[in-house]
mmCIF file of C-alpha atoms in Angstrom:
data_model
loop_
_atom_site.group_PDB
_atom_site.id
_atom_site.type_symbol
_atom_site.label_atom_id
_atom_site.label_comp_id
_atom_site.label_asym_id
_atom_site.label_seq_id
_atom_site.Cartn_x
_atom_site.Cartn_y
_atom_site.Cartn_z
ATOM 1 C CA UNK A 6 162.754 107.762 67.107
ATOM 2 C CA UNK A 7 164.691 104.484 67.070
ATOM 3 C CA UNK A 8 164.218 102.441 64.318
ATOM 4 C CA UNK A 9 161.384 99.238 65.838
ATOM 5 C CA UNK A 10 161.185 96.122 64.346
ATOM 6 C CA UNK A 11 158.128 96.289 62.004
ATOM 7 C CA UNK A 12 157.859 92.632 63.284
ATOM 8 C CA UNK A 13 157.554 93.409 67.166
ATOM 9 C CA UNK A 14 155.193 97.254 66.171
ATOM 10 C CA UNK A 15 152.944 95.181 64.110
ATOM 11 C CA UNK A 16 152.738 92.601 66.610
ATOM 12 C CA UNK A 17 152.103 95.576 70.018
ATOM 13 C CA UNK A 18 149.614 97.463 67.209
ATOM 14 C CA UNK A 19 147.307 94.055 66.808
ATOM 15 C CA UNK A 20 147.803 93.085 70.697
ATOM 16 C CA UNK A 21 147.152 96.374 72.524
ATOM 17 C CA UNK A 22 145.200 97.473 69.934
ATOM 18 C CA UNK A 23 147.188 100.975 69.430
ATOM 19 C CA UNK A 24 148.696 103.205 66.745
ATOM 20 C CA UNK A 25 152.101 102.667 65.118
ATOM 21 C CA UNK A 26 153.191 105.742 67.279
ATOM 22 C CA UNK A 27 152.471 104.444 70.522
ATOM 23 C CA UNK A 28 153.687 100.816 69.536
ATOM 24 C CA UNK A 29 157.174 102.703 68.940
ATOM 25 C CA UNK A 30 157.106 104.023 71.616
ATOM 26 C CA UNK A 31 156.939 101.516 73.783
ATOM 27 C CA UNK A 32 159.590 99.471 71.972
ATOM 28 C CA UNK A 33 161.931 102.916 72.064
ATOM 29 C CA UNK A 34 161.280 102.421 76.195
ATOM 30 C CA UNK A 35 162.931 99.156 76.367
ATOM 31 C CA UNK A 36 159.467 97.293 76.489
ATOM 32 C CA UNK A 37 158.668 94.373 74.160
ATOM 33 C CA UNK A 38 155.922 92.699 74.737
ATOM 34 C CA UNK A 39 152.419 93.090 75.490
ATOM 35 C CA UNK A 40 152.542 91.862 78.820
ATOM 36 C CA UNK A 41 155.253 94.370 79.986
ATOM 37 C CA UNK A 42 153.249 96.881 77.547
ATOM 38 C CA UNK A 43 149.843 96.651 79.332
ATOM 39 C CA UNK A 44 151.627 96.606 82.970
ATOM 40 C CA UNK A 45 153.166 99.810 81.760
ATOM 41 C CA UNK A 46 149.980 101.606 79.984
ATOM 42 C CA UNK A 47 147.167 100.635 82.123
ATOM 43 C CA UNK A 48 149.306 100.169 85.927
ATOM 44 C CA UNK A 49 146.613 102.315 87.654
ATOM 45 C CA UNK A 50 144.249 98.585 87.651
ATOM 46 C CA UNK A 51 147.320 97.024 89.351
ATOM 47 C CA UNK A 52 147.553 96.039 92.693
ATOM 48 C CA UNK A 53 149.813 97.530 95.059
ATOM 49 C CA UNK A 54 152.343 94.943 96.722
ATOM 50 C CA UNK A 55 151.665 93.415 100.017
ATOM 51 C CA UNK A 56 153.761 95.893 102.243
ATOM 52 C CA UNK A 57 154.640 93.231 104.499
ATOM 53 C CA UNK A 58 156.675 91.991 102.078
ATOM 54 C CA UNK A 59 159.195 94.582 102.817
ATOM 55 C CA UNK A 60 161.592 93.409 105.592
ATOM 56 C CA UNK A 61 161.229 94.751 109.148
ATOM 57 C CA UNK A 62 157.842 95.793 108.523
ATOM 58 C CA UNK A 63 156.109 93.865 111.423
ATOM 59 C CA UNK A 64 158.439 95.076 113.725
ATOM 60 C CA UNK A 65 157.713 98.630 112.533
ATOM 61 C CA UNK A 66 154.247 97.937 113.123
ATOM 62 C CA UNK A 67 154.283 96.083 116.135
ATOM 63 C CA UNK A 68 156.246 98.978 117.636
ATOM 64 C CA UNK A 69 154.296 102.031 116.601
ATOM 65 C CA UNK A 70 151.019 100.295 117.337
ATOM 66 C CA UNK A 71 152.199 99.475 120.553
ATOM 67 C CA UNK A 72 153.709 103.487 121.096
ATOM 68 C CA UNK A 73 149.963 104.634 120.124
ATOM 69 C CA UNK A 74 148.625 102.054 122.646
ATOM 70 C CA UNK A 75 150.869 103.813 125.459
ATOM 71 C CA UNK A 76 150.530 106.817 124.402
ATOM 72 C CA UNK A 77 154.374 107.483 124.179
ATOM 73 C CA UNK A 78 155.268 110.474 121.391
ATOM 74 C CA UNK A 79 156.155 109.500 118.453
ATOM 75 C CA UNK A 80 158.209 112.402 116.092
ATOM 76 C CA UNK A 81 158.550 112.168 112.777
ATOM 77 C CA UNK A 82 161.905 112.886 111.341
ATOM 78 C CA UNK A 83 162.023 114.217 107.534
ATOM 79 C CA UNK A 84 163.657 116.044 105.333
ATOM 80 C CA UNK A 85 162.973 119.902 103.579
ATOM 81 C CA UNK A 86 162.926 118.300 99.572
ATOM 82 C CA UNK A 87 159.226 117.931 98.153
ATOM 83 C CA UNK A 88 159.570 113.974 98.830
ATOM 84 C CA UNK A 89 161.054 114.551 102.461
ATOM 85 C CA UNK A 90 158.069 116.997 102.930
ATOM 86 C CA UNK A 91 155.302 114.976 101.416
ATOM 87 C CA UNK A 92 156.418 111.485 103.223
ATOM 88 C CA UNK A 93 156.603 113.346 106.459
ATOM 89 C CA UNK A 94 153.231 114.444 106.056
ATOM 90 C CA UNK A 95 152.025 111.051 104.999
ATOM 91 C CA UNK A 96 153.279 109.259 107.690
ATOM 92 C CA UNK A 97 152.113 112.218 110.472
ATOM 93 C CA UNK A 98 148.920 112.073 109.124
ATOM 94 C CA UNK A 99 148.855 108.125 109.170
ATOM 95 C CA UNK A 100 149.950 108.509 113.118
ATOM 96 C CA UNK A 101 147.744 111.045 114.391
ATOM 97 C CA UNK A 102 144.290 109.661 112.189
ATOM 98 C CA UNK A 103 145.003 106.603 114.220
ATOM 99 C CA UNK A 104 145.229 108.408 117.561
ATOM 100 C CA UNK A 105 148.816 108.234 117.860
ATOM 101 C CA UNK A 106 150.895 111.528 120.506
ATOM 102 C CA UNK A 107 152.994 112.394 116.712
ATOM 103 C CA UNK A 108 155.120 115.625 116.132
ATOM 104 C CA UNK A 109 157.335 115.921 113.554
ATOM 105 C CA UNK A 110 161.327 117.772 112.862
ATOM 106 C CA UNK A 111 162.784 118.580 109.501
ATOM 107 C CA UNK A 112 166.310 120.150 109.981
ATOM 108 C CA UNK A 113 167.612 123.236 108.723
ATOM 109 C CA UNK A 114 169.173 122.607 105.434
ATOM 110 C CA UNK A 115 172.143 125.885 106.436
ATOM 111 C CA UNK A 116 172.758 124.887 110.115
ATOM 112 C CA UNK A 117 171.941 121.261 110.102
ATOM 113 C CA UNK A 118 171.702 120.142 106.573
ATOM 114 C CA UNK A 119 170.803 116.390 105.699
ATOM 115 C CA UNK A 120 169.884 113.542 107.913
ATOM 116 C CA UNK A 121 169.533 112.545 110.794
ATOM 117 C CA UNK A 122 171.938 114.657 113.578
ATOM 118 C CA UNK A 123 172.825 113.435 117.179
ATOM 119 C CA UNK A 124 171.749 117.355 118.758
ATOM 120 C CA UNK A 125 168.362 116.558 117.001
ATOM 121 C CA UNK A 126 168.679 113.127 118.554
ATOM 122 C CA UNK A 127 169.535 114.596 121.912
ATOM 123 C CA UNK A 128 166.594 117.189 121.838
ATOM 124 C CA UNK A 129 164.128 114.854 120.600
ATOM 125 C CA UNK A 130 165.134 112.604 123.899
ATOM 126 C CA UNK A 131 164.729 115.309 126.631
ATOM 127 C CA UNK A 132 161.428 116.392 125.225
ATOM 128 C CA UNK A 133 160.401 112.811 126.227
ATOM 129 C CA UNK A 134 159.617 111.210 123.228
ATOM 130 C CA UNK A 135 160.561 107.754 122.901
ATOM 131 C CA UNK A 136 160.244 106.542 119.206
ATOM 132 C CA UNK A 137 161.560 108.420 115.942
ATOM 133 C CA UNK A 138 160.525 107.723 112.744
ATOM 134 C CA UNK A 139 162.664 109.014 109.983
ATOM 135 C CA UNK A 140 161.089 109.528 106.357
ATOM 136 C CA UNK A 141 163.593 109.814 103.446
ATOM 137 C CA UNK A 142 166.963 109.661 104.983
ATOM 138 C CA UNK A 143 168.605 108.091 107.517
ATOM 139 C CA UNK A 144 169.985 104.573 106.112
ATOM 140 C CA UNK A 145 173.038 106.103 106.161
ATOM 141 C CA UNK A 146 172.738 107.047 110.055
ATOM 142 C CA UNK A 147 175.405 105.160 111.604
ATOM 143 C CA UNK A 148 176.547 107.317 114.139
ATOM 144 C CA UNK A 149 173.372 108.404 115.168
ATOM 145 C CA UNK A 150 171.269 104.951 115.428
ATOM 146 C CA UNK A 151 174.234 104.661 118.100
ATOM 147 C CA UNK A 152 173.043 107.402 119.632
ATOM 148 C CA UNK A 153 169.730 107.045 120.190
ATOM 149 C CA UNK A 154 170.522 103.440 121.424
ATOM 150 C CA UNK A 155 172.428 104.845 124.007
ATOM 151 C CA UNK A 156 169.642 107.427 125.182
ATOM 152 C CA UNK A 157 167.027 104.517 124.838
ATOM 153 C CA UNK A 158 165.292 105.459 122.419
ATOM 154 C CA UNK A 159 163.698 103.383 119.937
ATOM 155 C CA UNK A 160 164.429 103.686 116.053
ATOM 156 C CA UNK A 161 162.806 102.626 112.802
ATOM 157 C CA UNK A 162 164.346 103.690 109.597
ATOM 158 C CA UNK A 163 162.168 103.986 106.117
ATOM 159 C CA UNK A 164 164.187 105.142 103.151
ATOM 160 C CA UNK A 165 165.273 104.792 99.581
ATOM 161 C CA UNK A 166 168.661 105.495 98.907
ATOM 162 C CA UNK A 167 171.432 103.260 97.905
ATOM 163 C CA UNK A 168 172.117 101.387 101.245
ATOM 164 C CA UNK A 169 175.706 101.567 102.325
ATOM 165 C CA UNK A 170 178.329 98.216 102.931
ATOM 166 C CA UNK A 171 177.213 98.973 107.245
ATOM 167 C CA UNK A 172 173.720 99.140 107.882
ATOM 168 C CA UNK A 173 172.538 101.794 111.398
ATOM 169 C CA UNK A 174 171.880 99.507 114.415
ATOM 170 C CA UNK A 175 168.258 100.502 114.445
ATOM 171 C CA UNK A 176 165.107 98.635 115.723
ATOM 172 C CA UNK A 177 164.438 98.070 112.226
ATOM 173 C CA UNK A 178 164.534 99.459 108.573
ATOM 174 C CA UNK A 179 161.981 99.985 105.780
ATOM 175 C CA UNK A 180 164.029 99.927 102.674
ATOM 176 C CA UNK A 181 163.236 98.237 99.283
ATOM 177 C CA UNK A 182 166.274 97.560 98.296
ATOM 178 C CA UNK A 183 167.618 96.739 101.693
ATOM 179 C CA UNK A 184 170.387 92.843 101.232
ATOM 180 C CA UNK A 185 168.257 90.054 100.773
ATOM 181 C CA UNK A 186 164.836 91.802 100.325
ATOM 182 C CA UNK A 187 161.368 90.160 99.143
ATOM 183 C CA UNK A 188 159.988 93.091 98.171
ATOM 184 C CA UNK A 189 159.757 92.686 94.469
ATOM 185 C CA UNK A 190 159.862 96.534 93.078
ATOM 186 C CA UNK A 191 163.188 98.750 94.366
ATOM 187 C CA UNK A 192 162.194 101.892 92.931
ATOM 188 C CA UNK A 193 159.965 103.700 95.412
ATOM 189 C CA UNK A 194 160.335 106.965 96.163
ATOM 190 C CA UNK A 195 160.795 108.284 100.473
ATOM 191 C CA UNK A 196 157.285 109.443 100.146
ATOM 192 C CA UNK A 197 156.918 105.493 98.359
ATOM 193 C CA UNK A 198 158.234 103.614 101.125
ATOM 194 C CA UNK A 199 155.883 105.926 103.583
ATOM 195 C CA UNK A 200 153.046 105.170 102.146
ATOM 196 C CA UNK A 201 153.527 101.026 102.556
ATOM 197 C CA UNK A 202 154.026 101.910 106.262
ATOM 198 C CA UNK A 203 150.690 103.614 106.184
ATOM 199 C CA UNK A 204 149.174 100.934 104.064
ATOM 200 C CA UNK A 205 150.499 98.569 106.407
ATOM 201 C CA UNK A 206 149.278 100.135 109.887
ATOM 202 C CA UNK A 207 145.528 100.980 108.280
ATOM 203 C CA UNK A 208 145.230 97.535 106.849
ATOM 204 C CA UNK A 209 143.804 99.132 103.776
ATOM 205 C CA UNK A 210 145.458 101.115 100.838
ATOM 206 C CA UNK A 211 144.867 104.913 101.987
ATOM 207 C CA UNK A 212 144.070 106.196 99.329
ATOM 208 C CA UNK A 213 143.460 109.752 100.503
ATOM 209 C CA UNK A 214 147.336 109.737 100.944
ATOM 210 C CA UNK A 215 147.887 108.838 97.206
ATOM 211 C CA UNK A 216 147.849 112.797 96.103
ATOM 212 C CA UNK A 217 151.064 113.339 98.221
ATOM 213 C CA UNK A 218 153.083 110.373 97.329
ATOM 214 C CA UNK A 219 151.783 111.350 93.593
ATOM 215 C CA UNK A 220 153.626 114.754 94.374
ATOM 216 C CA UNK A 221 156.872 113.583 96.245
ATOM 217 C CA UNK A 222 157.153 110.452 93.799
ATOM 218 C CA UNK A 223 157.207 112.793 90.584
ATOM 219 C CA UNK A 224 159.833 115.722 92.389
ATOM 220 C CA UNK A 225 162.457 112.941 93.265
ATOM 221 C CA UNK A 226 162.662 111.626 89.675
ATOM 222 C CA UNK A 227 162.441 108.564 90.609
ATOM 223 C CA UNK A 228 162.100 106.270 87.245
ATOM 224 C CA UNK A 229 157.664 106.075 86.858
ATOM 225 C CA UNK A 230 157.693 102.208 85.806
ATOM 226 C CA UNK A 231 155.979 99.827 87.980
ATOM 227 C CA UNK A 232 154.434 100.388 91.707
ATOM 228 C CA UNK A 233 155.822 104.147 90.916
ATOM 229 C CA UNK A 234 153.562 103.950 87.982
ATOM 230 C CA UNK A 235 150.622 103.219 89.698
ATOM 231 C CA UNK A 236 151.008 105.008 92.488
ATOM 232 C CA UNK A 237 151.396 108.161 90.202
ATOM 233 C CA UNK A 238 148.579 107.192 87.896
ATOM 234 C CA UNK A 239 145.972 106.791 90.688
ATOM 235 C CA UNK A 240 147.312 109.350 92.569
ATOM 236 C CA UNK A 241 146.588 112.194 89.597
ATOM 237 C CA UNK A 242 143.411 111.668 89.663
ATOM 238 C CA UNK A 243 142.652 112.697 93.812
ATOM 239 C CA UNK A 244 145.184 116.379 92.576
ATOM 240 C CA UNK A 245 141.895 116.931 90.298
ATOM 241 C CA UNK A 246 139.084 117.686 92.172
ATOM 242 C CA UNK A 247 135.501 117.982 91.075
ATOM 243 C CA UNK A 248 134.444 120.591 88.774
ATOM 244 C CA UNK A 249 132.835 122.306 91.346
ATOM 245 C CA UNK A 250 135.734 122.649 93.539
ATOM 246 C CA UNK A 251 137.974 123.653 90.874
ATOM 247 C CA UNK A 252 135.400 126.339 90.223
ATOM 248 C CA UNK A 253 136.380 127.396 94.057
ATOM 249 C CA UNK A 254 140.193 126.143 94.790
ATOM 250 C CA UNK A 255 140.850 127.925 91.009
ATOM 251 C CA UNK A 256 139.307 130.617 90.332
ATOM 252 C CA UNK A 257 140.520 134.253 89.908
ATOM 253 C CA UNK A 258 139.078 137.341 90.883
ATOM 254 C CA UNK A 259 139.112 139.526 86.967
ATOM 255 C CA UNK A 260 137.176 143.059 86.921
ATOM 256 C CA UNK A 261 134.166 143.072 88.628
ATOM 257 C CA UNK A 262 133.869 139.335 88.543
ATOM 258 C CA UNK A 263 135.007 135.369 88.823
ATOM 259 C CA UNK A 264 136.589 133.003 86.117
ATOM 260 C CA UNK A 265 137.902 130.299 86.050
#
């Protein structure tokens, strides 16, 4: 362990009622004052940020709601890693729960590679989709966005990867790191961004989706502080079923009897 100044350690101990080892660990993580430490240690008590602070969220949700009202076919375009699959699940579950005619497309890792591609968008057009929403991908899809526009497809991009100097010409881009963004937290995983869209569509925090958010956030190795930490700490609780459910889900057959 790094050496931590005794005065800071004592202050953290007294103001947080924690042991010296916890105070030193906090210091080693760059947490040197009590307010930051409280936010880190008890993040599950914090409210999530307003999803409409994300640039373009009002445009995106208005278009999605209009698609649902008109019965248009919506395609959720995801990715094949854990963050991409959970992002797809979060948004698809939300859309279907709200009555949308929605399905998903995850590109083949070997034949199509990562991210949106022109052939997939042309296939979506031929299949009658009028709105494509990307999750955990799309921020670099300059060409594909142009193809969507050419075909008359509306494209909403939700992503968390680093934006380049040029952004795709999409109907809306939901991304916590966009230039001039007012969103307070920039380190969401792709599933975290999808969750913010779900939050905005429902009008309340969709607690039932937090288990998926937890899996995708941890698997994508984003920093576990701030809103990510709040999402994961609350989500972990929903990943642990009550004892009676645990017996049913995790029991193993051994000999002639079931054991938990």
